[in-house]
CSV table of C-alpha atoms in Angstrom, one decimal:
chain,number,residue,atom,x,y,z
A,43,UNK,CA,-28.8,32.2,-42.0
A,44,UNK,CA,-27.4,28.9,-43.4
A,45,UNK,CA,-26.8,25.9,-41.3
A,46,UNK,CA,-23.0,26.4,-41.8
A,47,UNK,CA,-23.2,29.6,-39.9
A,48,UNK,CA,-24.5,27.9,-36.7
A,49,UNK,CA,-22.0,25.1,-37.2
A,50,UNK,CA,-19.2,27.6,-37.3
A,51,UNK,CA,-20.4,29.3,-34.1
A,52,UNK,CA,-20.5,25.8,-32.5
A,53,UNK,CA,-16.9,25.2,-33.5
A,54,UNK,CA,-15.8,28.6,-32.0
A,55,UNK,CA,-17.5,27.6,-28.8
A,56,UNK,CA,-15.9,24.2,-28.7
A,57,UNK,CA,-12.5,25.9,-29.3
A,58,UNK,CA,-13.0,28.2,-26.3
A,59,UNK,CA,-14.0,25.2,-24.2
A,60,UNK,CA,-10.8,23.3,-25.2
A,61,UNK,CA,-8.9,26.4,-24.0
A,62,UNK,CA,-10.8,26.1,-20.7
A,63,UNK,CA,-12.3,29.6,-21.3
A,64,UNK,CA,-15.8,29.2,-22.6
A,65,UNK,CA,-16.7,32.7,-21.4
A,66,UNK,CA,-14.4,34.0,-24.1
A,67,UNK,CA,-16.8,32.8,-26.7
A,68,UNK,CA,-19.8,34.4,-25.0
A,69,UNK,CA,-17.9,37.7,-24.6
A,70,UNK,CA,-17.0,37.7,-28.2
A,71,UNK,CA,-20.6,36.8,-29.3
A,72,UNK,CA,-21.9,39.7,-27.1
A,73,UNK,CA,-19.4,42.1,-28.7
A,74,UNK,CA,-20.5,41.1,-32.2
A,75,UNK,CA,-24.1,41.6,-31.2
A,76,UNK,CA,-23.5,45.1,-29.7
A,77,UNK,CA,-21.3,46.1,-32.6
A,78,UNK,CA,-24.0,45.1,-35.2
A,79,UNK,CA,-21.9,42.4,-36.8
A,80,UNK,CA,-24.8,39.9,-36.2
A,81,UNK,CA,-28.3,40.5,-37.5
A,82,UNK,CA,-30.4,39.2,-34.6
A,83,UNK,CA,-33.5,39.2,-36.8
A,84,UNK,CA,-32.0,36.5,-39.0
A,85,UNK,CA,-30.9,34.2,-36.1
A,86,UNK,CA,-32.8,31.0,-35.7
A,87,UNK,CA,-33.7,29.8,-32.2
A,88,UNK,CA,-34.2,26.3,-33.5
A,89,UNK,CA,-30.9,26.2,-35.2
A,90,UNK,CA,-29.1,27.5,-32.2
A,91,UNK,CA,-30.8,24.9,-30.0
A,92,UNK,CA,-29.9,22.1,-32.3
A,93,UNK,CA,-26.2,23.1,-32.4
A,94,UNK,CA,-25.6,24.2,-28.8
A,95,UNK,CA,-27.6,21.5,-26.9
A,96,UNK,CA,-26.4,18.0,-27.0
A,97,UNK,CA,-28.6,15.9,-29.2
A,98,UNK,CA,-30.6,19.1,-29.8
A,99,UNK,CA,-32.0,18.0,-33.2
A,100,UNK,CA,-33.6,14.9,-31.6
A,101,UNK,CA,-35.0,17.0,-28.8
A,102,UNK,CA,-36.6,19.4,-31.2
A,103,UNK,CA,-38.2,16.4,-33.0
A,104,UNK,CA,-39.6,15.4,-29.6
A,105,UNK,CA,-41.2,18.8,-29.4
A,106,UNK,CA,-43.3,18.0,-32.5
A,107,UNK,CA,-46.8,17.1,-31.3
A,108,UNK,CA,-47.2,14.7,-34.2
A,109,UNK,CA,-44.3,12.5,-33.0
A,110,UNK,CA,-44.3,13.0,-29.3
A,111,UNK,CA,-44.2,9.8,-27.4
A,112,UNK,CA,-44.9,9.1,-23.8
A,113,UNK,CA,-42.4,10.9,-21.6
A,114,UNK,CA,-40.9,12.8,-24.5
A,115,UNK,CA,-42.3,16.1,-23.3
A,116,UNK,CA,-40.4,15.8,-20.1
A,117,UNK,CA,-37.1,14.8,-21.6
A,118,UNK,CA,-35.3,18.0,-20.9
A,119,UNK,CA,-35.8,17.6,-17.2
A,120,UNK,CA,-35.6,13.8,-16.9
A,121,UNK,CA,-32.3,13.5,-18.8
A,122,UNK,CA,-30.8,16.6,-17.2
A,123,UNK,CA,-29.8,18.0,-20.7
A,124,UNK,CA,-27.3,20.8,-20.4
A,125,UNK,CA,-28.9,23.9,-22.1
A,126,UNK,CA,-26.5,26.3,-20.5
A,127,UNK,CA,-24.7,27.3,-23.7
A,128,UNK,CA,-28.0,27.8,-25.5
A,129,UNK,CA,-29.4,29.8,-22.6
A,130,UNK,CA,-26.3,32.1,-22.6
A,131,UNK,CA,-26.5,32.8,-26.3
A,132,UNK,CA,-30.2,33.4,-26.3
A,133,UNK,CA,-29.9,35.5,-23.2
A,134,UNK,CA,-27.4,37.8,-24.9
A,135,UNK,CA,-29.6,38.0,-27.9
A,136,UNK,CA,-32.6,39.0,-25.8
A,137,UNK,CA,-30.5,41.5,-23.8
A,138,UNK,CA,-29.3,43.2,-27.0
A,139,UNK,CA,-32.9,43.9,-27.9
A,140,UNK,CA,-33.6,45.1,-24.3
A,141,UNK,CA,-30.7,47.6,-24.5
A,142,UNK,CA,-31.7,48.8,-28.0
A,143,UNK,CA,-35.2,49.6,-26.8
A,144,UNK,CA,-33.9,51.0,-23.5
A,145,UNK,CA,-31.4,53.4,-25.3
A,146,UNK,CA,-33.9,54.7,-27.8
A,147,UNK,CA,-32.9,58.3,-28.6
A,148,UNK,CA,-36.5,59.4,-28.4
A,149,UNK,CA,-36.2,59.3,-24.6
A,150,UNK,CA,-34.7,62.5,-23.1
A,151,UNK,CA,-35.0,61.7,-19.4
A,152,UNK,CA,-31.4,60.7,-18.8
A,153,UNK,CA,-30.3,64.1,-20.3
A,154,UNK,CA,-32.2,65.9,-17.5
A,155,UNK,CA,-30.7,64.2,-14.5
A,156,UNK,CA,-27.4,63.2,-12.9
A,157,UNK,CA,-27.5,59.5,-12.1
A,158,UNK,CA,-26.2,58.8,-8.7
A,159,UNK,CA,-25.6,55.1,-7.6
A,160,UNK,CA,-26.9,54.5,-4.1
A,161,UNK,CA,-27.1,51.5,-1.7
A,162,UNK,CA,-30.2,52.9,0.0
A,163,UNK,CA,-33.9,53.3,-0.6
A,164,UNK,CA,-34.5,56.9,0.4
A,165,UNK,CA,-31.7,58.7,2.3
A,166,UNK,CA,-30.7,61.9,4.0
A,167,UNK,CA,-27.9,63.4,2.0
A,168,UNK,CA,-25.9,65.8,4.2
A,169,UNK,CA,-24.2,68.9,2.9
A,170,UNK,CA,-22.5,72.0,4.1
A,171,UNK,CA,-23.7,75.5,3.2
A,172,UNK,CA,-21.4,77.9,1.4
A,173,UNK,CA,-19.2,80.2,3.6
A,174,UNK,CA,-20.5,83.4,2.0
A,175,UNK,CA,-18.4,86.5,1.5
A,176,UNK,CA,-16.5,86.3,4.8
A,177,UNK,CA,-13.1,87.3,3.5
A,178,UNK,CA,-11.8,90.3,5.6
A,179,UNK,CA,-8.8,92.5,5.5
A,180,UNK,CA,-6.2,91.3,8.0
A,181,UNK,CA,-3.7,93.7,9.4
A,182,UNK,CA,0.0,92.7,9.8
A,183,UNK,CA,0.4,90.5,12.9
A,184,UNK,CA,-3.4,90.2,13.5
A,185,UNK,CA,-5.2,86.8,13.7
A,186,UNK,CA,-7.3,85.6,10.8
A,187,UNK,CA,-11.0,85.6,11.6
A,188,UNK,CA,-12.8,82.3,12.0
A,189,UNK,CA,-15.8,81.4,9.8
A,190,UNK,CA,-18.2,78.5,10.1
A,191,UNK,CA,-20.5,76.4,8.1
A,192,UNK,CA,-24.1,75.6,8.8
A,193,UNK,CA,-25.4,72.1,8.3
A,194,UNK,CA,-28.0,71.4,5.6
A,195,UNK,CA,-29.4,68.2,4.0
A,196,UNK,CA,-31.8,66.9,1.4
A,197,UNK,CA,-34.1,63.9,1.7
A,198,UNK,CA,-34.5,61.6,-1.3
A,199,UNK,CA,-37.6,59.5,-2.1
A,200,UNK,CA,-37.6,55.8,-1.7
A,201,UNK,CA,-36.4,53.8,-4.7
A,202,UNK,CA,-38.6,51.2,-6.4
A,203,UNK,CA,-37.5,47.9,-8.1
A,204,UNK,CA,-38.9,47.3,-11.5
A,205,UNK,CA,-38.3,44.5,-14.0
A,206,UNK,CA,-39.6,41.7,-16.3
A,207,UNK,CA,-38.8,38.2,-17.4
A,208,UNK,CA,-38.6,37.1,-21.1
A,209,UNK,CA,-39.1,33.4,-21.5
A,210,UNK,CA,-37.9,31.2,-24.4
A,211,UNK,CA,-40.5,28.4,-24.6
A,212,UNK,CA,-40.5,25.0,-26.3
A,213,UNK,CA,-42.9,26.3,-28.8
A,214,UNK,CA,-40.7,29.3,-29.7
A,215,UNK,CA,-37.9,26.9,-30.4
A,216,UNK,CA,-39.9,24.4,-32.4
A,217,UNK,CA,-41.8,26.9,-34.5
A,218,UNK,CA,-38.6,29.1,-34.7
A,219,UNK,CA,-40.3,32.2,-33.4
A,220,UNK,CA,-37.2,34.3,-33.0
A,221,UNK,CA,-38.9,37.4,-34.0
A,222,UNK,CA,-41.7,36.9,-31.5
A,223,UNK,CA,-39.2,36.5,-28.6
A,224,UNK,CA,-37.2,39.6,-29.7
A,225,UNK,CA,-40.5,41.6,-30.0
A,226,UNK,CA,-41.5,40.6,-26.5
A,227,UNK,CA,-38.1,41.7,-25.1
A,228,UNK,CA,-38.1,44.9,-27.1
A,229,UNK,CA,-41.7,45.9,-26.2
A,230,UNK,CA,-41.3,45.1,-22.5
A,231,UNK,CA,-38.1,47.0,-22.2
A,232,UNK,CA,-39.7,49.9,-24.1
A,233,UNK,CA,-42.5,50.1,-21.6
A,234,UNK,CA,-40.1,49.8,-18.7
A,235,UNK,CA,-38.2,52.7,-20.2
A,236,UNK,CA,-41.3,54.8,-20.8
A,237,UNK,CA,-42.1,54.4,-17.1
A,238,UNK,CA,-38.7,55.8,-16.2
A,239,UNK,CA,-39.1,58.6,-18.7
A,240,UNK,CA,-42.4,59.7,-17.2
A,241,UNK,CA,-41.1,59.6,-13.6
A,242,UNK,CA,-38.1,61.8,-14.5
A,243,UNK,CA,-40.2,64.2,-16.5
A,244,UNK,CA,-42.7,64.5,-13.8
A,245,UNK,CA,-40.0,65.7,-11.4
A,246,UNK,CA,-38.0,67.8,-13.9
A,247,UNK,CA,-41.1,69.5,-15.2
A,248,UNK,CA,-42.7,70.1,-11.8
A,249,UNK,CA,-45.6,67.7,-12.1
A,250,UNK,CA,-44.5,65.8,-9.0
A,251,UNK,CA,-42.7,67.6,-6.1
A,252,UNK,CA,-40.1,65.6,-4.2
A,253,UNK,CA,-37.6,68.2,-3.0
A,254,UNK,CA,-37.3,68.3,0.8
A,255,UNK,CA,-34.6,70.4,2.5
A,256,UNK,CA,-33.5,70.7,6.1
A,257,UNK,CA,-36.3,68.6,7.6
A,258,UNK,CA,-39.3,70.0,5.7
A,259,UNK,CA,-42.3,67.8,6.0
A,260,UNK,CA,-43.8,68.9,2.7
A,261,UNK,CA,-42.0,68.9,-0.6
A,262,UNK,CA,-41.2,72.3,-2.1
A,263,UNK,CA,-42.8,72.9,-5.5
A,264,UNK,CA,-40.2,72.6,-8.3
A,265,UNK,CA,-41.4,75.8,-9.9
A,266,UNK,CA,-42.9,78.7,-8.0
A,267,UNK,CA,-43.2,82.5,-7.8
A,268,UNK,CA,-42.0,83.3,-4.3
A,269,UNK,CA,-45.0,81.8,-2.6
A,270,UNK,CA,-45.0,80.0,0.7
A,271,UNK,CA,-41.8,78.1,1.3
A,272,UNK,CA,-40.7,78.7,-2.3
A,273,UNK,CA,-38.0,81.3,-1.6
A,274,UNK,CA,-37.0,81.9,-5.2
A,275,UNK,CA,-38.8,82.9,-8.4
A,276,UNK,CA,-38.2,80.4,-11.3
A,277,UNK,CA,-41.6,80.7,-12.9
A,278,UNK,CA,-42.6,83.2,-15.6
A,279,UNK,CA,-46.4,82.8,-16.1
A,280,UNK,CA,-46.7,84.8,-19.3
A,281,UNK,CA,-43.6,84.4,-21.4
A,282,UNK,CA,-44.5,82.6,-24.7
A,283,UNK,CA,-41.6,81.3,-26.6
A,284,UNK,CA,-41.4,83.4,-29.8
A,285,UNK,CA,-37.9,84.8,-30.1
A,286,UNK,CA,-34.6,85.3,-28.3
A,287,UNK,CA,-36.1,88.0,-26.1
A,288,UNK,CA,-38.4,85.4,-24.4
A,289,UNK,CA,-35.3,83.3,-23.6
A,290,UNK,CA,-33.7,86.4,-22.2
A,291,UNK,CA,-36.8,87.0,-19.9
A,292,UNK,CA,-36.3,83.5,-18.5
A,293,UNK,CA,-32.6,83.9,-18.0
A,294,UNK,CA,-33.2,87.1,-16.0
A,295,UNK,CA,-35.1,85.1,-13.5
A,296,UNK,CA,-31.8,83.3,-12.6
A,297,UNK,CA,-30.3,86.7,-11.7
A,298,UNK,CA,-32.8,87.1,-8.9
A,299,UNK,CA,-32.1,83.7,-7.3
A,300,UNK,CA,-29.9,83.8,-4.2
A,301,UNK,CA,-28.4,81.2,-1.9
A,302,UNK,CA,-30.7,80.9,1.1
A,303,UNK,CA,-27.7,80.6,3.4
A,304,UNK,CA,-25.4,83.3,2.1
A,305,UNK,CA,-27.7,85.6,0.2
A,306,UNK,CA,-25.3,85.5,-2.7
A,307,UNK,CA,-26.5,85.0,-6.3
A,308,UNK,CA,-26.7,81.4,-7.5
A,309,UNK,CA,-24.5,81.2,-10.6
A,310,UNK,CA,-26.4,79.1,-13.2
A,311,UNK,CA,-25.4,78.7,-16.8
A,312,UNK,CA,-28.5,77.4,-18.6
A,313,UNK,CA,-27.6,75.0,-21.4
A,314,UNK,CA,-30.8,73.1,-22.2
A,315,UNK,CA,-34.3,74.1,-23.4
A,316,UNK,CA,-37.1,71.5,-23.0
A,317,UNK,CA,-40.1,72.1,-25.2
A,318,UNK,CA,-43.2,70.2,-26.3
A,319,UNK,CA,-43.4,69.2,-29.9
A,320,UNK,CA,-45.5,72.2,-30.8
A,321,UNK,CA,-42.5,74.5,-29.9
A,322,UNK,CA,-39.7,72.3,-31.3
A,323,UNK,CA,-39.4,74.2,-34.6
A,324,UNK,CA,-39.6,77.5,-32.9
A,325,UNK,CA,-36.9,76.5,-30.5
A,326,UNK,CA,-34.7,75.3,-33.3
A,327,UNK,CA,-35.2,78.6,-35.2
A,328,UNK,CA,-34.3,80.7,-32.1
A,329,UNK,CA,-31.2,78.6,-31.1
A,330,UNK,CA,-29.9,78.0,-34.6
A,331,UNK,CA,-30.4,81.5,-36.0
A,332,UNK,CA,-27.2,82.9,-37.5
A,333,UNK,CA,-28.0,86.5,-36.8
A,334,UNK,CA,-30.7,88.9,-35.5
A,335,UNK,CA,-31.7,92.3,-36.8
A,336,UNK,CA,-32.8,95.5,-35.1
A,337,UNK,CA,-34.7,98.3,-36.8
A,338,UNK,CA,-35.2,101.9,-35.7
A,339,UNK,CA,-38.9,101.7,-35.3
A,340,UNK,CA,-41.8,101.5,-37.8
A,341,UNK,CA,-39.8,102.9,-40.7
A,342,UNK,CA,-36.9,100.5,-40.2
A,343,UNK,CA,-34.8,102.6,-42.5
A,344,UNK,CA,-31.7,101.7,-40.5
A,345,UNK,CA,-30.9,98.2,-39.2
A,346,UNK,CA,-28.3,96.8,-36.9
A,347,UNK,CA,-27.2,93.2,-37.6
A,348,UNK,CA,-25.8,91.1,-34.7
A,349,UNK,CA,-24.8,87.6,-34.1
A,350,UNK,CA,-27.4,85.3,-32.4
A,351,UNK,CA,-27.1,86.1,-28.6
A,352,UNK,CA,-28.4,82.8,-27.5
A,353,UNK,CA,-25.2,80.8,-28.1
A,354,UNK,CA,-25.0,77.1,-27.8
A,355,UNK,CA,-28.2,75.5,-26.3
A,356,UNK,CA,-29.3,71.8,-26.3
A,357,UNK,CA,-33.0,71.4,-27.4
A,358,UNK,CA,-34.8,68.5,-25.8
A,359,UNK,CA,-38.3,67.4,-26.8
A,360,UNK,CA,-40.5,64.4,-27.2
A,361,UNK,CA,-44.3,63.7,-27.0
A,362,UNK,CA,-44.2,63.0,-23.3
A,363,UNK,CA,-43.3,66.6,-22.5
A,364,UNK,CA,-46.8,67.7,-23.6
A,365,UNK,CA,-48.4,64.6,-22.2
A,366,UNK,CA,-47.0,65.2,-18.7
A,367,UNK,CA,-47.6,69.0,-18.7
A,368,UNK,CA,-50.9,68.9,-20.6
A,369,UNK,CA,-49.7,72.1,-22.4
A,370,UNK,CA,-48.4,72.9,-25.9
A,371,UNK,CA,-46.9,76.2,-24.8
A,372,UNK,CA,-45.1,75.5,-21.6
A,373,UNK,CA,-41.3,75.4,-21.9
A,374,UNK,CA,-38.3,75.1,-19.6
A,375,UNK,CA,-34.7,76.3,-19.6
A,376,UNK,CA,-31.9,75.5,-17.3
A,377,UNK,CA,-28.9,73.2,-16.4
A,378,UNK,CA,-31.1,70.2,-15.6
A,379,UNK,CA,-28.5,67.6,-14.6
A,380,UNK,CA,-27.1,70.1,-12.1
A,381,UNK,CA,-30.6,70.6,-10.6
A,382,UNK,CA,-31.9,67.0,-10.6
A,383,UNK,CA,-30.5,63.7,-9.5
A,384,UNK,CA,-31.8,60.2,-10.3
A,385,UNK,CA,-31.0,57.8,-7.4
A,386,UNK,CA,-30.2,54.4,-8.8
A,387,UNK,CA,-29.6,51.1,-6.9
A,388,UNK,CA,-28.8,49.1,-10.0
A,389,UNK,CA,-28.5,50.1,-13.6
A,390,UNK,CA,-30.4,48.1,-16.2
A,391,UNK,CA,-29.1,44.6,-15.8
A,392,UNK,CA,-29.9,41.1,-17.1
A,393,UNK,CA,-29.8,37.8,-15.3
A,394,UNK,CA,-30.0,34.4,-16.9
A,395,UNK,CA,-32.2,31.8,-15.0
A,396,UNK,CA,-30.5,28.5,-14.1
A,397,UNK,CA,-31.0,25.6,-16.5
A,398,UNK,CA,-33.2,22.6,-15.8
A,399,UNK,CA,-35.6,24.5,-13.6
A,400,UNK,CA,-39.1,23.4,-12.5
A,401,UNK,CA,-40.6,25.8,-15.1
A,402,UNK,CA,-39.1,23.7,-17.9
A,403,UNK,CA,-41.3,20.8,-16.8
A,404,UNK,CA,-44.3,22.8,-15.7
A,405,UNK,CA,-44.5,25.4,-18.5
A,406,UNK,CA,-42.2,24.3,-21.2
A,407,UNK,CA,-39.9,27.2,-20.6
A,408,UNK,CA,-36.4,26.3,-21.8
A,409,UNK,CA,-34.6,29.6,-21.0
A,410,UNK,CA,-35.5,32.8,-19.1
A,411,UNK,CA,-33.8,36.2,-18.9
A,412,UNK,CA,-34.7,38.6,-16.2
A,413,UNK,CA,-34.1,42.3,-17.0
A,414,UNK,CA,-34.4,44.9,-14.3
């Protein structure tokens, strides 16, 4: 971008300062970033530093090893130069790349869970069992019968803090390595997001078992065939995904599931199918078929044509499904956000480090952004 662009940004910032509302500029800048009005790949760290730091052009010249004089390398700290505006702008640029990588549509984990904010690291979530079918006929003038609830609870695993810091160094400014800083932010955020994806899939696909109910010391397997403490059958060992009848076989397992307290059926309306990449096209063919046909046997002289009985179903797939299950044929169906919760202390956030820190002197780090 031309120098006039950065000068115009500086004038907008100065106008907001004169109105005693500099945050207005940063909010507007962030909105333009998120809206795609600013091409972050074309922004220049060097030009931003020269415009938004007082005497920035001279400071950048001091960064040049060919002209650095004694004491010049420590000038940022010694003269207490205010780099706050530059740090805020670069922080928003970095965070925009973090969010872009974090929200990559290739990740399906968030579609499989209900995210629940929590203040605790591992907790006992109390609940009350269903009443069951206790409604009775009451004769005229008689008292209504009393019914009670039994206490039940679920224990959640401890939460874990994860995060990273993206530095903007003196070298990145002097050599104008905007792309390098953005790449670091994007790649680091991507790996943090991959970590979350694997943790969610491991639970939703039954690789890791975490469900503990009513004081159980050992977690119940996510999928099982009425074995041990697993009191419902949600596993069909031989049911390859070929056509709509295989989906029906899986759906019939839901009919056999009952509430452990009331004995009543558990009403589940499956709306998602999770498949490895090897079954993605098969799943699309089954779900998106416009009709199915029935013949009368080998001769097939008469056919009955009907609408696709599957109805609306979301298909979720990515390479991590096969990687976590080690299978190209295992598939899953259900209402996953109703079954699985992701306990979150904080959503993805970004914090700007204070200016003129010790790291500016010790490591030539001019700005830092912590994403976690």
